[in-house]
Structure formats: C-alpha cells, structure tokens
Coordinates of C-alpha atoms in Angstrom, one line a residue:
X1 CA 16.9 -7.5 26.3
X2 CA 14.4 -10.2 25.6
X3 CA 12.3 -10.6 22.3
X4 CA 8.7 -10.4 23.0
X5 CA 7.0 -13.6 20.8
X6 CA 4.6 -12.8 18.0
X7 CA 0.8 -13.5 19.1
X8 CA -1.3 -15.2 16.4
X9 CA -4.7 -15.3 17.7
X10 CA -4.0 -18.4 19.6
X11 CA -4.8 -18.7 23.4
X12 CA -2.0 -19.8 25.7
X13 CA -3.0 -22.9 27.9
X14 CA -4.0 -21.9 31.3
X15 CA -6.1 -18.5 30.1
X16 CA -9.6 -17.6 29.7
X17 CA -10.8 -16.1 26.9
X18 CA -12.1 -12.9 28.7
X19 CA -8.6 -12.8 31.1
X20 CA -6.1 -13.3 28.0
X21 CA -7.9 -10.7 26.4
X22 CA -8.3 -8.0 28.5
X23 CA -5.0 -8.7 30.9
X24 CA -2.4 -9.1 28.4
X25 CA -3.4 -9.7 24.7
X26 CA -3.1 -6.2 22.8
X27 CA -2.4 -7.8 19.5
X28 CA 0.6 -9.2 18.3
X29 CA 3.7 -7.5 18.9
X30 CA 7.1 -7.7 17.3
X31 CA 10.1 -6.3 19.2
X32 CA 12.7 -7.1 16.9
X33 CA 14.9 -4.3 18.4
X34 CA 16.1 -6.7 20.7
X35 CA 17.5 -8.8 17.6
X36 CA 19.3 -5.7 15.8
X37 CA 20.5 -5.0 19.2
X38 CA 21.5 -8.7 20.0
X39 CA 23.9 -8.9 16.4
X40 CA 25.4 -5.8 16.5
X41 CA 26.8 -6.9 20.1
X42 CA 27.9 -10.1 19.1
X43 CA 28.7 -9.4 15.4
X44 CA 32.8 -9.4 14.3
X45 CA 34.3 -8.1 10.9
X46 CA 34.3 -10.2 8.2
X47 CA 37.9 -11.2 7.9
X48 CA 37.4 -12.9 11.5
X49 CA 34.3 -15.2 11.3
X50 CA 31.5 -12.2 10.6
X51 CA 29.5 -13.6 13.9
X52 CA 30.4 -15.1 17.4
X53 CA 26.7 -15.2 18.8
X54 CA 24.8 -18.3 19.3
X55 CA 23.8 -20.5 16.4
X56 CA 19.9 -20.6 15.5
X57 CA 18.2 -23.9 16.4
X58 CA 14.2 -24.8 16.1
X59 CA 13.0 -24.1 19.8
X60 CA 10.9 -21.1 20.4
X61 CA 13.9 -20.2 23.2
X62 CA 16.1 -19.1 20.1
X63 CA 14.0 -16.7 19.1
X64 CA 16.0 -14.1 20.6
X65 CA 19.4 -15.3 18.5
X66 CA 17.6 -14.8 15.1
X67 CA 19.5 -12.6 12.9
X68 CA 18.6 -9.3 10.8
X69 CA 18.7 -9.8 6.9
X70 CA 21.8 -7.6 6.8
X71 CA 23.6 -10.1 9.0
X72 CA 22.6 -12.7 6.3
X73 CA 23.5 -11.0 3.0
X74 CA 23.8 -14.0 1.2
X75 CA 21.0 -16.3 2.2
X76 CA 18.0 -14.5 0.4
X77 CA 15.7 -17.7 1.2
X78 CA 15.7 -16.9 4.9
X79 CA 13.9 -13.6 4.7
X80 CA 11.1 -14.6 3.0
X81 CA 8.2 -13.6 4.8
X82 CA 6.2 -16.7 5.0
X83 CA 4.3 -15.6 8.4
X84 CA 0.9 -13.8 8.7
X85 CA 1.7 -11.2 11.7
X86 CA -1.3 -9.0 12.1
X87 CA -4.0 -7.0 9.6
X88 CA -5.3 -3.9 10.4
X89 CA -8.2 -2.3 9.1
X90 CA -10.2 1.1 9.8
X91 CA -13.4 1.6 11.4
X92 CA -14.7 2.8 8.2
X93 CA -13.4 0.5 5.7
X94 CA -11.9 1.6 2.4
X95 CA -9.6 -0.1 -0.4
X96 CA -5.8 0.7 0.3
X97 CA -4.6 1.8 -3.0
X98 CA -0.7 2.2 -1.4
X99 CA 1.0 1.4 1.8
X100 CA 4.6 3.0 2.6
X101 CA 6.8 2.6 5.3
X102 CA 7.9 5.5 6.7
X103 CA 12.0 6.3 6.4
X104 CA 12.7 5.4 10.0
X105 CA 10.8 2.4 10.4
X106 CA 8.5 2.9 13.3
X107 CA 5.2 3.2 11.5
X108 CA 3.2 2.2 8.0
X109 CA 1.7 4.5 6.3
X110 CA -1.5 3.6 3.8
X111 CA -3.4 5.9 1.3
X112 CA -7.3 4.6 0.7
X113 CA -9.8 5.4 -2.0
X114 CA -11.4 8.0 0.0
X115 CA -8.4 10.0 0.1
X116 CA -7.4 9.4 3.6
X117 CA -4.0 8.6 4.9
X118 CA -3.9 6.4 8.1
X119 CA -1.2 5.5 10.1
X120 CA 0.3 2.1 11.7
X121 CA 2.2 1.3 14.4
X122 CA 5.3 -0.5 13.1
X123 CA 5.6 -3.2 16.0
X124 CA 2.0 -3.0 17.4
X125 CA 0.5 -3.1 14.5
X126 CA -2.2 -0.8 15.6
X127 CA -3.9 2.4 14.7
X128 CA -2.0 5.9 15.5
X129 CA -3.8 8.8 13.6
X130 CA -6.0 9.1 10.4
X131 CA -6.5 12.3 8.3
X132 CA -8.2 13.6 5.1
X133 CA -5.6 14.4 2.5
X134 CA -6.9 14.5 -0.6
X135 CA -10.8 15.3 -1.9
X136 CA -10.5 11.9 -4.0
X137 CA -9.0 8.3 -4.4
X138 CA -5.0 8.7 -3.3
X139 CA -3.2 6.5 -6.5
X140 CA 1.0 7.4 -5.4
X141 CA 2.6 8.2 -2.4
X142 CA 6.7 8.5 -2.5
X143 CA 9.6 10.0 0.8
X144 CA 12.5 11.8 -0.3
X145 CA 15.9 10.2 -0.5
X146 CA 16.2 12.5 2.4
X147 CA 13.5 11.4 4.3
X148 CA 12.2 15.0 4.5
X149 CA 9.3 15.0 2.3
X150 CA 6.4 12.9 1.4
X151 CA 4.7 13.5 -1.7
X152 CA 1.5 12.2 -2.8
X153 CA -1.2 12.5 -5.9
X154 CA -4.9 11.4 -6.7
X155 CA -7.1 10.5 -8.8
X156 CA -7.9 14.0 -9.8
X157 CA -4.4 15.0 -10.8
X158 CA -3.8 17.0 -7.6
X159 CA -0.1 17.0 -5.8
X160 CA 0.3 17.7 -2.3
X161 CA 3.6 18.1 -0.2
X162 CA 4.2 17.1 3.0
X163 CA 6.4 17.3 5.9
X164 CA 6.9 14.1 8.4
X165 CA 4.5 15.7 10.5
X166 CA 1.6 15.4 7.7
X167 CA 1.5 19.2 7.5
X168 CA 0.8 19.9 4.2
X169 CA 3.0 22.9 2.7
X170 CA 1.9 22.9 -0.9
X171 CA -1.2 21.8 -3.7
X172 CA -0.5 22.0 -7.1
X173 CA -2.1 20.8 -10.2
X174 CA -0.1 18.1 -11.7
X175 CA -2.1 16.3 -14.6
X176 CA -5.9 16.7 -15.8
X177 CA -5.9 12.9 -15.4
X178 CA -5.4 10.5 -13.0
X179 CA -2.3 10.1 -11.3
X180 CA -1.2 6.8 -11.1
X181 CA 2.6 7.0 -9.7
X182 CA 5.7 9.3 -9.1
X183 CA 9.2 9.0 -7.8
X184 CA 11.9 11.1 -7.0
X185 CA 15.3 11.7 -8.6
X186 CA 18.5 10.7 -7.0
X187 CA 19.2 14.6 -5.2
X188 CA 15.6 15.0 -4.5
X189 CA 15.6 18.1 -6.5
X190 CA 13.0 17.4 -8.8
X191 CA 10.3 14.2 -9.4
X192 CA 8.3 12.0 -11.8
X193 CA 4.9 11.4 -12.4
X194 CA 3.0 8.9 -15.1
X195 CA -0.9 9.8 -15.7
X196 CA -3.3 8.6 -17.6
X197 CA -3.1 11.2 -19.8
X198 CA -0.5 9.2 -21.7
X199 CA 2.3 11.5 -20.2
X200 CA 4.9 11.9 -18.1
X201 CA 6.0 14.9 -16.3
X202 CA 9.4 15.9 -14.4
X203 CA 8.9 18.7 -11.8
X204 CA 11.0 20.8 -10.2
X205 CA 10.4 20.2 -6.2
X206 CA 11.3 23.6 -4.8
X207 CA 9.3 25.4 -8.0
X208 CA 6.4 23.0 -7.6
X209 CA 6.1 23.6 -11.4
X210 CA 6.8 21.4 -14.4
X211 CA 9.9 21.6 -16.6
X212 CA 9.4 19.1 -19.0
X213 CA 6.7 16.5 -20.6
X214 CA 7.8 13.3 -21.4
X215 CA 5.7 11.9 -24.5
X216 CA 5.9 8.4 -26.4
X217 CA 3.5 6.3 -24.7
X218 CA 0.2 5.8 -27.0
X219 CA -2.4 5.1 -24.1
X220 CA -2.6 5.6 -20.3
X221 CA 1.0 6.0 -18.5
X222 CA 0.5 3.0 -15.2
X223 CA 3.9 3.5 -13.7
X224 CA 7.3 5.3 -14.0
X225 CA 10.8 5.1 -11.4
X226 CA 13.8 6.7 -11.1
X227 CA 17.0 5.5 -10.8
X228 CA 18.6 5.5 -7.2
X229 CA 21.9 6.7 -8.6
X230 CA 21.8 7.7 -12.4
X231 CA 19.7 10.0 -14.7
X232 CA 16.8 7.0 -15.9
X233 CA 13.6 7.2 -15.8
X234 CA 11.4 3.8 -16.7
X235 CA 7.7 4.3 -17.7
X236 CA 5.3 1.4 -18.4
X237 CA 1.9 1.9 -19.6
X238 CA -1.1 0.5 -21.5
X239 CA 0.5 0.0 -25.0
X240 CA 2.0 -3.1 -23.7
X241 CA 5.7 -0.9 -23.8
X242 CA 8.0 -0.7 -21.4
X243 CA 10.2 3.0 -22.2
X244 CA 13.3 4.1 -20.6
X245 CA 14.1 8.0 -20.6
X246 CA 16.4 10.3 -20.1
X247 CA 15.4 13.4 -18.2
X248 CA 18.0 15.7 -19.2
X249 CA 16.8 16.3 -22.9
X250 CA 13.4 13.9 -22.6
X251 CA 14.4 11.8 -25.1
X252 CA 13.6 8.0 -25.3
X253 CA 16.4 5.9 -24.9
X254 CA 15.2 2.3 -25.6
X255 CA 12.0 0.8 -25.4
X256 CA 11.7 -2.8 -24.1
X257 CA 9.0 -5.7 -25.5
X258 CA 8.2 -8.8 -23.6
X259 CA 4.8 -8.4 -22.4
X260 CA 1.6 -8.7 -24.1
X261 CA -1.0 -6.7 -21.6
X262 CA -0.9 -3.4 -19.7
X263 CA 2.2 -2.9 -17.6
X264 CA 1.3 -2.6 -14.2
X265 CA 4.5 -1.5 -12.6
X266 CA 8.1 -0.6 -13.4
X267 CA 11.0 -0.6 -10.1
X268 CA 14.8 -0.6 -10.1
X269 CA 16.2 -2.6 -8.0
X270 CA 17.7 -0.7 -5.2
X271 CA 21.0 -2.5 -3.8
X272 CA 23.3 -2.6 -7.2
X273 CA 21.0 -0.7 -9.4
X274 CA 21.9 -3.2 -12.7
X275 CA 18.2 -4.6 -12.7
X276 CA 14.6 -3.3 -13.7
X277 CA 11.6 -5.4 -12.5
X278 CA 8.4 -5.1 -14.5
X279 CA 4.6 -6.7 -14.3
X280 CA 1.7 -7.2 -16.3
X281 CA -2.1 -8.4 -17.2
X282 CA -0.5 -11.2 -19.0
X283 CA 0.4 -13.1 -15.7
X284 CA 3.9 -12.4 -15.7
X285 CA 6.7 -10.5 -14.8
X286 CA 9.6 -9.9 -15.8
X287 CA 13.7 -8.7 -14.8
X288 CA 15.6 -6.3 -17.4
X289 CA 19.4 -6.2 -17.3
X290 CA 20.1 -2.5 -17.7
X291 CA 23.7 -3.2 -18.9
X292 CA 22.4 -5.6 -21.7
X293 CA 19.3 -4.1 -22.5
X294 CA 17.4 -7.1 -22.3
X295 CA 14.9 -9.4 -20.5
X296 CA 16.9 -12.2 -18.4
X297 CA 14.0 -13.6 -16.0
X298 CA 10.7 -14.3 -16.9
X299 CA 8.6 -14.8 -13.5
X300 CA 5.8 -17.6 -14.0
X301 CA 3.6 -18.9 -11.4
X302 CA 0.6 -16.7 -11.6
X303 CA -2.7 -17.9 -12.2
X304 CA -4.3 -14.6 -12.7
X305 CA -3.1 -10.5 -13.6
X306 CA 0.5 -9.3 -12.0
X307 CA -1.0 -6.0 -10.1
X308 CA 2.2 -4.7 -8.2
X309 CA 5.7 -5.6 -7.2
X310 CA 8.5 -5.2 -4.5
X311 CA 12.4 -5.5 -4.5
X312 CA 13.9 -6.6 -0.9
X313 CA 15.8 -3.8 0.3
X314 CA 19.2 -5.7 1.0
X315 CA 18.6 -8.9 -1.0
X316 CA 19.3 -7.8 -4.6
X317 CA 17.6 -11.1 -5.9
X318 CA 14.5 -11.3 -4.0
X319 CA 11.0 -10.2 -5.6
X320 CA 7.8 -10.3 -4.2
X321 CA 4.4 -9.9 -6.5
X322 CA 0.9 -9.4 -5.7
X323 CA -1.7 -10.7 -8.2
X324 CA -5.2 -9.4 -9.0
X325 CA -6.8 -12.6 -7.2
X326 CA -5.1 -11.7 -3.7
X327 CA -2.0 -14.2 -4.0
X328 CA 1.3 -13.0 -2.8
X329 CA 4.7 -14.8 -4.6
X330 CA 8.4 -14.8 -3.8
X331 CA 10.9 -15.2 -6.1
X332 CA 14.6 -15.9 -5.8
X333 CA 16.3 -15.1 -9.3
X334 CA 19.3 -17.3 -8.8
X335 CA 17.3 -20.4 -8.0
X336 CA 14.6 -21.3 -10.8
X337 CA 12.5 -23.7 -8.4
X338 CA 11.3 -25.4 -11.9
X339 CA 8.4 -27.9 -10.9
X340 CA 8.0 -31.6 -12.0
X341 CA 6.8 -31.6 -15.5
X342 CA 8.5 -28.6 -16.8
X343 CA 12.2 -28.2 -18.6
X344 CA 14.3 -26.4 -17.0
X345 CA 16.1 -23.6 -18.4
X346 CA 19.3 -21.9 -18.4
X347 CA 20.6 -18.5 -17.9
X348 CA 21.8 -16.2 -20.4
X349 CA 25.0 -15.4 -18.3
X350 CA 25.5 -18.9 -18.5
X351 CA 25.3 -19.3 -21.8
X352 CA 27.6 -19.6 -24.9
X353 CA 25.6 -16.2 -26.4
X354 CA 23.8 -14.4 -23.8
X355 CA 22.4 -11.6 -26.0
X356 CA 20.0 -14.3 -28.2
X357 CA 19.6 -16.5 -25.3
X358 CA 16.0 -16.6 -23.7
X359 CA 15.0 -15.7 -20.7
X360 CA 14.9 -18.0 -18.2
X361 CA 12.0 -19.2 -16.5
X362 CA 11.9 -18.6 -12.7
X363 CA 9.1 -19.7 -10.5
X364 CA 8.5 -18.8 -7.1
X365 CA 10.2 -19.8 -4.2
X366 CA 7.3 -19.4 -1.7
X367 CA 3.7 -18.9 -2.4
X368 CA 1.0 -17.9 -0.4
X369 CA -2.0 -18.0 -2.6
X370 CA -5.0 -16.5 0.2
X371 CA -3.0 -13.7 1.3
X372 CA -5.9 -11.4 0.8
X373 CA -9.5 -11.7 -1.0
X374 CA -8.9 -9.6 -3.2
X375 CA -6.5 -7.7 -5.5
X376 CA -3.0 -6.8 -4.0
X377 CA -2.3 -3.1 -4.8
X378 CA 0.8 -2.2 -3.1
X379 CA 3.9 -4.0 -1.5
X380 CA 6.5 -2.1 0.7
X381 CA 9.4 -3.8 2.9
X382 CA 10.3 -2.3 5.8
X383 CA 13.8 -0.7 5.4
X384 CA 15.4 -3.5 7.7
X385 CA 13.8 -6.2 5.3
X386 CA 12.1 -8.2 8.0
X387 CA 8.4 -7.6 7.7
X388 CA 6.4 -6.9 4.3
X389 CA 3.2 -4.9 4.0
X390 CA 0.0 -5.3 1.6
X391 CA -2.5 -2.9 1.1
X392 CA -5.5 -4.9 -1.1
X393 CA -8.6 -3.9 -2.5
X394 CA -10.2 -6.1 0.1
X395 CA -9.6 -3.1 2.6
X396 CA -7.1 -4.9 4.8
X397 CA -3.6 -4.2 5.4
X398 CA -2.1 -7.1 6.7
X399 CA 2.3 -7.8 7.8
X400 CA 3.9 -10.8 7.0
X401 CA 7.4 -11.6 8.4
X402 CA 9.8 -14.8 8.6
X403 CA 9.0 -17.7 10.2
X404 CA 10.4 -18.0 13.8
X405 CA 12.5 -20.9 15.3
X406 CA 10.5 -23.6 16.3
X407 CA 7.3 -22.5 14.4
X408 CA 5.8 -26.1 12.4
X409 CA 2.8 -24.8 11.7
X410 CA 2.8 -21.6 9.7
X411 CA 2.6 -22.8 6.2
X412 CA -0.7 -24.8 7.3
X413 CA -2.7 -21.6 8.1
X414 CA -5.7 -20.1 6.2
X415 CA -3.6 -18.0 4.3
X416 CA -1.4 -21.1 2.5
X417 CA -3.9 -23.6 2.1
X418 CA -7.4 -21.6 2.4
X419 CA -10.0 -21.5 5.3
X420 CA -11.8 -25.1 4.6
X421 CA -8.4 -27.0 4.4
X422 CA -7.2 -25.1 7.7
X423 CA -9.9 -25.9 9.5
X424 CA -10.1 -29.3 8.4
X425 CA -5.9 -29.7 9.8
X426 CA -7.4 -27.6 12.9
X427 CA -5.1 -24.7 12.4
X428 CA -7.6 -22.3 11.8
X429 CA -10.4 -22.0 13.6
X430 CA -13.6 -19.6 12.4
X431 CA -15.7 -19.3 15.5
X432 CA -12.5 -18.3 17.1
X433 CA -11.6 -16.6 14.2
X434 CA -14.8 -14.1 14.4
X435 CA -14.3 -13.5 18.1
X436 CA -10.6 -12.6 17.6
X437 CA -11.7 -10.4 14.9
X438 CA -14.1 -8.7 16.4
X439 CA -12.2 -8.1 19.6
X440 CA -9.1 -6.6 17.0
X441 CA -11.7 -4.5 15.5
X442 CA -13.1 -3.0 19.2
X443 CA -9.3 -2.8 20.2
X444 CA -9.0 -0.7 16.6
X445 CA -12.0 1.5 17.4
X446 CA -10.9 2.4 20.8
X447 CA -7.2 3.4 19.6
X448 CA -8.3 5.2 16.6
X449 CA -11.2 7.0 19.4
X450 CA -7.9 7.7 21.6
X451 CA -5.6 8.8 18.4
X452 CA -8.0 11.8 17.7
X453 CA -8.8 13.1 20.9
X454 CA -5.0 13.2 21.2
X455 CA -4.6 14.9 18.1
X456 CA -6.7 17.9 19.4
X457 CA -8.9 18.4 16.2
X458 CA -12.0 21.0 16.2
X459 CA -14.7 19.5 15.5
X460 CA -15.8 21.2 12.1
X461 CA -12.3 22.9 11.3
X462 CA -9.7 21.5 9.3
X463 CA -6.3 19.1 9.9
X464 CA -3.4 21.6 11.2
X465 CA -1.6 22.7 8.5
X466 CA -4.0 21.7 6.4
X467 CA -6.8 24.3 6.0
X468 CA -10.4 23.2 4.9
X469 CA -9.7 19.8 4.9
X470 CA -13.3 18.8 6.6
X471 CA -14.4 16.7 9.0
X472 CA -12.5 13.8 10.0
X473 CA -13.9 10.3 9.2
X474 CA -14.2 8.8 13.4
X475 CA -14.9 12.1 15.5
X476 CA -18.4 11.6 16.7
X477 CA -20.5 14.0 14.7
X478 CA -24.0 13.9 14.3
X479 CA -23.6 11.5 11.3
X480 CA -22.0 8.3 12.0
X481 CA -20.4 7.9 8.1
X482 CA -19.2 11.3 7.6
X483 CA -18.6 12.6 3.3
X484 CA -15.6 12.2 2.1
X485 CA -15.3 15.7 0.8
X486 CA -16.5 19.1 2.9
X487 CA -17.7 22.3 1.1
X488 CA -18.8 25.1 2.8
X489 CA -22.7 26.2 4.5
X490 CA -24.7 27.4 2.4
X491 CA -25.8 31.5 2.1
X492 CA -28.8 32.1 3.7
X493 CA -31.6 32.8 1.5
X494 CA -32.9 36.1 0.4
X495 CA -36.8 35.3 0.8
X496 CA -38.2 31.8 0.8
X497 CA -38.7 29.7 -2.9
X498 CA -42.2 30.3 -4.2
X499 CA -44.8 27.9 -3.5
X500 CA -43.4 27.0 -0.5
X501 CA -45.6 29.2 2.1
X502 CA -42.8 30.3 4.0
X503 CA -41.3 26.8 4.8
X504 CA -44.5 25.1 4.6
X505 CA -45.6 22.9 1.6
X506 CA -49.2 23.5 0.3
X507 CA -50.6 20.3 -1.4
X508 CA -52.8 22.6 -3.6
X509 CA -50.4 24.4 -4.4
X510 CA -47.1 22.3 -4.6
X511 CA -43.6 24.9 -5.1
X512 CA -42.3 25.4 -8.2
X513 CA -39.4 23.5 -8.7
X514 CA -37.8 25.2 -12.1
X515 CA -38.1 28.3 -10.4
X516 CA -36.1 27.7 -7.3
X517 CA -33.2 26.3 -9.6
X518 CA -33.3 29.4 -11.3
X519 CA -33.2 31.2 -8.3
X520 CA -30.5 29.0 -6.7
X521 CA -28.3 29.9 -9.7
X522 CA -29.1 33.4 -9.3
X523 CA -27.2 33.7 -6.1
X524 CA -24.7 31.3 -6.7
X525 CA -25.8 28.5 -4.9
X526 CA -25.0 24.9 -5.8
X527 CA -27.4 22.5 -7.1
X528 CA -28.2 19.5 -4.5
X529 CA -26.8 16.0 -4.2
X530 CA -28.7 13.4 -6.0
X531 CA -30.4 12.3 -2.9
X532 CA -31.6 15.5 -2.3
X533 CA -32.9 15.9 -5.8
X534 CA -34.7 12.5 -5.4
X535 CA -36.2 13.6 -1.9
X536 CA -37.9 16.7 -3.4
X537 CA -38.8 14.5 -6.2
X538 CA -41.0 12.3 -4.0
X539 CA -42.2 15.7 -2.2
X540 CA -43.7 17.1 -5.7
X541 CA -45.3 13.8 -6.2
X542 CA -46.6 13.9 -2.4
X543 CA -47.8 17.1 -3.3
X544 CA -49.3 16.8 -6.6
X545 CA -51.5 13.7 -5.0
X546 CA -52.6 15.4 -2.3

C-alpha cells in the first residue's frame, strides 16, 4: 500500500495549470492509513527491538516508512505539526467558534456563529454535509467517552443531543446565559457546563435535567473539564480563579492563583491524568500538578491574549496554544527552549523544595506566528495525534501535520515568516496563491452543491430528525444568503390595514401606521424586521410628499 504525497498548491513540472487542475489535483490528500498499516506489520514487542521496518531518511521516497506518534512514545518533538495541509472554508463564510474530531477519525466536525455544524473530510479535506443546529452562535461541542453522543450548546443557553448521525433526540434549556463549554464525566452518565451566568451546572444525561449548581465563581464561568478517570471538575472564569470541584457534594476543593486576566480555558491532560493546563488574557499559560496542587510550568512566548489550548492525545508533554492574534505555539514541558538573553530556570521536581520552588519558565518549541488572521478559537488533535485542527475567527479551518521526509522548505512558507518575506524567498506565491484559492473555493462549492442533493432535503422542510430547523444555508432558494433562523408564514389577514386601498397606497391619503400595529397585535402577528420597519418608513415619507 503506497502513501499518496500531501499537495501544497504547487504544480508538478511537466503540467498545465488547466490539466493539473482538472485531471488530477482535488486538493491535498493525506492517506496516512498506509503508515498505520505499514508499522503495525513491521512493528515487534518491546523486549525485542520495538521495530524491524526501515529506518526514516530525508528523501521524499521514505515517506511511506514514517511512523504513527504511538510508535514514537518518547520523542514528543517529532509530532509537532509544523506543516500547513489544507484550509477549508464554507461558501457562506462564518467564524468557527469549535472544531472536533469525530471518535473515529474520518471526519472534522466545526460549529460557526450562525449555528451551523459543517462537516470535513478527514483525509480530503473537503466538504461532506452542513446543517442548521442551533437558532444562534454554537460556543461547546463535546462526544461521549462512548463515542455515542455529541452534545452541544449556544449562545442562548440551549442544549441539544445528538446521535452520530446528527439526528437530534433532545433540546433542553440549560442556562439563561451563554454557554461557553461542557464536558462529560468519566461513565458518560451525567455532564458539565460553565455559563456566563457565573455558574456551573452537572446534568444528568439520560434525565436531561439538572441535579446540581455549582457556585463560587464571582463573574462569567469561560471554561470547565472533567476528569477522564476521577470525580474533578476544573472551572476557570473571569475573576482571574482557577476552582477545582467535586461533583458528588458541589463543594470547592481548592482554588488555584497564577494568572492575572480572564481564564480562557481549563483541560486535563488525557494520557496520565496528573496534569491541568490552563490559559489566559495575560499572555500566558500555565501547567497544574494535581498531586501537588500547584503551578509547575509557566508557558511564555506569546505576544498577545492565550484564547484556547490542546493536550496531544499520546504525548503527555506536548501543548499546543492559539493566541488572540492568530499564532499557533508548541510546547514541550520537559525541554524549556530558553532563548539567548534570558536565565534559565529549573524545575521544581528538580529541586531541593519543590513546594516553594517557582515555576519554571518553558517557551515554545515551535512557533508558527501567521497561522491564521485572526483569533484561534478552538484546537482539536486527531485521535492518532498526527494532524491538528484550528477553527479561527477569521472563518477558516485550516490542518496542520508533521513535516514529511525530505521537505526543506516548510518552515519558509507564509504561515512561519508571513506573506512579504515568503514571497520575497519565493515560497509563496500570491498570484498563484489567488488562483489556487479560488479554484479550492469552486471545488468547495461544487461538493457542498453535491453533499445536499445527496442528503435529500425538502426544500422548505426541516433537517431529518430535526423538525423545524429551516432552510439550509447552500440549497438554491430564491434568496442567495438565506436567515439564519426560520419562523413560520404569516396568518393571512382578516381585511386589508386601513389607508391602504386594498393593497394600494393613496399619496393623499397615506395608511395609518399606529393602527396596523395595533391591529397586527390584535391577531397575534409579529412585528417586522428592522428592514421592513425602515422600508415602510421611506413609504410614509413617499407618501406624505406626494
């Protein structure tokens, strides 16, 4: 089985534009099947050399021979994703407020600000299916432990369930404020939420109901986990505090200080589950060791606001953060990459008294400071650990991966040293660029075209499974930007408003305007958009000058 190479944007020699793009470019495409496959053939236990394939060498030819993250346990630095691989974006373009891989692998799932949840090919890269889920702004998405559910909430304090299939079995009412994230326990019997209504609340799944309210936060809850394997919950919030909780009796256990801004995200690390990751406004982040109860890294390096985070899913000491300018950092927590200029420092388990000891100062391993334009809202790894995905307010999702064998050039692109300086080194070129783009964006427009007709959707009926959910955003309706929310037609009206002349405006005798409000709320009608209002506003003028 062969490993089909990642396509950048650049032509092969020996093709036309035209003939490389419509004969065999498709985007880029990462089979890294064929690399799983390839080491668990050749791959020995442990006690007998752990490996008896072929050793990795820079050609492109060895591309085939590179090795999973779980065949390389304890060399962290070789899965950092250092390589752009593809960004995606939807016809009608939307911050991406989360992005989550699904449990199997196969395909990314992002969340936008107008409620929609779109769907990714995982080795493609491109569109599947897109669907309205919620009525506003989608703010927390989170799978089961068994991989059965998906639960999300909005910016309207609405929870939905749903199955794998995106049918959507249950709304309830979580919070009067904003939700801004949830997770589930350990046995997937109940979940967390954090709200800006200073709260958080634990819910029992299969009740859909709340048992308990968690408060002890004095301004808006940002973010909240819970464990993998033990009854904690972490909360982090506006105050600055970061709170741990136990769920049983709601009770605070400890509260942790170190930062000086809002706390934008709280995680566990997933592997060993002795480590808490936090981030703030105040540029930094920080690492918690659960069995001291204390800070032991402080992560430097950032110019501008920590927005999110990301634990690798096998490497227990690899971090990634996004910041608010679009930068994307990796950190490795046993190597503290100090730069010229600075002292280094040491590490409380290295030291003579590692409860007063500071922490120590780790800065990243790998930067990549133009990832995206804009803020960086959500990070997820793919459960192998050998692509990462960004969702950014700049309405692009874009996959980064490890650099191949052979590959000289990939910390020279656009997204390392920014679009002048790549040009300038001729890695990057915009005219290209544009046409590339633009020929994605067709290619995006014709699968998203083909993913709804496939999908069998009437036309002004809702998603299956989930009833009155409105138009969806792409079918070709009579307006080419369809709302983001659906209501209902209007009831016919009784007679027609006064003034109007059955439909027709009289200038000498313009309608009357208080009147057909008050009629309107007679029967229960709504009042009209603000566009509307404005258009009858310029009618009464109209009228009154005629």
């Amino acid at each position: 089985m062969a490993d089909r190479p990642v396509l950048d944007g650049r032509q092969p020699p020996g093709y036309s534009s035209r003939k490389f793009r419509t004969n065999c470019w498709k985007g880029p495409v990462t089979d890294y099947g064929a690399t799983i496959v390839h080491w668990m053939r050749h791959r020995q236990p442990r006690y007998r050399g752990s490996y008896a394939g072929e050793t990795e060498r820079p050609s492109n030819s060895y591309i085939v021979d590179m090795l999973p993250p779980h065949a390389r346990t304890t060399s962290p630095a070789d899965s950092v994703p250092s390589r752009h691989l593809h960004s995606s974006l939807n016809k009608i373009k939307h911050p991406i407020n989360v992005v989550r891989w699904t449990p199997e692998g196969r395909r990314l799932l992002t969340a936008s600000s107008s409620g929609e949840f779109t769907l990714w090919n995982g080795t493609g890269f491109n569109f599947e299916t897109i669907m309205q889920a919620h009525d506003s702004a989608i703010r927390a998405l989170a799978y089961s432990h068994s991989d059965d559910w998906l639960v999300s909430a909005d910016h309207d304090g609405v929870i939905k369930y749903w199955q794998p299939n995106f049918n959507n079995v249950e709304s309830i009412r979580g919070h009067t404020d904003p939700v801004r994230d949830l997770a589930f326990s350990p046995t997937d019997s109940k979940f967390v939420t954090a709200s800006d209504d200073s709260t958080l609340r634990i819910f029992d799944f299969a009740a859909g109901a709340p048992e308990s309210t968690l408060t002890g936060h004095g301004w808006d809850a940002k973010s909240c986990d819970w464990h993998p394997s033990k009854g904690l919950i972490v909360s982090g919030s506006k105050d600055h505090l970061v709170k741990l909780w136990d769920p049983r009796t709601g009770r605070c256990l400890t509260t942790l200080h170190g930062h000086k801004n809002t706390i934008t995200k709280t995680l566990f690390e997933r592997v060993r589950g002795h480590c808490l990751a936090t981030s703030a406004r105040d540029q930094t982040a920080r690492v918690f060791d659960l069995r001291m109860m204390r800070d032991i890294c402080l992560l430097r390096g950032h110019e501008k606001d920590i927005s999110t985070i990301a634990w690798h899913p096998v490497h227990s000491n690899l971090l990634s953060t996004g910041g608010s300018e679009g930068s994307l950092f990796h950190y490795l927590l046993d190597e503290p990459n100090t730069p010229p200029g600075h002292s280094a420092s040491i590490a409380p388990y290295d030291s003579a008294d590692p409860t007063s000891t500071p922490a120590q100062t780790i800065y990243p391993a790998h930067r990549v400071p133009y990832a995206h334009d804009f803020a960086i809202w959500s990070l997820d790894w793919h459960p192998l650990g050998h692509i990462l995905a960004s969702g950014s307010n700049d309405r692009i999702t874009r996959f980064w991966a490890r650099a191949r064998p052979g590959e000289a050039d990939s910390f020279n692109d656009r997204y390392h040293i920014g679009e002048a300086a790549a040009e300038a080194q001729g890695t990057w070129d915009r005219r290209g660029h544009r046409h590339l783009r633009q020929a994605e964006e067709e290619q995006e427009m014709e699968d998203e075209a083909d993913g709804l007709v496939d999908q069998k959707m009437p036309l002004r009926g809702g998603h299956p499974g989930a009833p009155n959910l409105g138009p969806i955003p792409g079918l070709p309706f009579n307006n080419p930007r369809p709302s983001r929310s659906w209501s209902p037609p209007l009831p016919a009206r009784p007679h027609p408003p006064p003034g109007t002349g059955g439909g027709v405006i009289d200038p000498k005798n313009p309608p009357d305007f208080a009147a057909i409000a008050e009629m309107m709320k007679k029967h229960g009608i709504p009042p009209p958009p603000p566009r509307v209002c404005r258009a009858l506003y310029h009618l009464r003028e109209w009228a009154y000058r005629a």
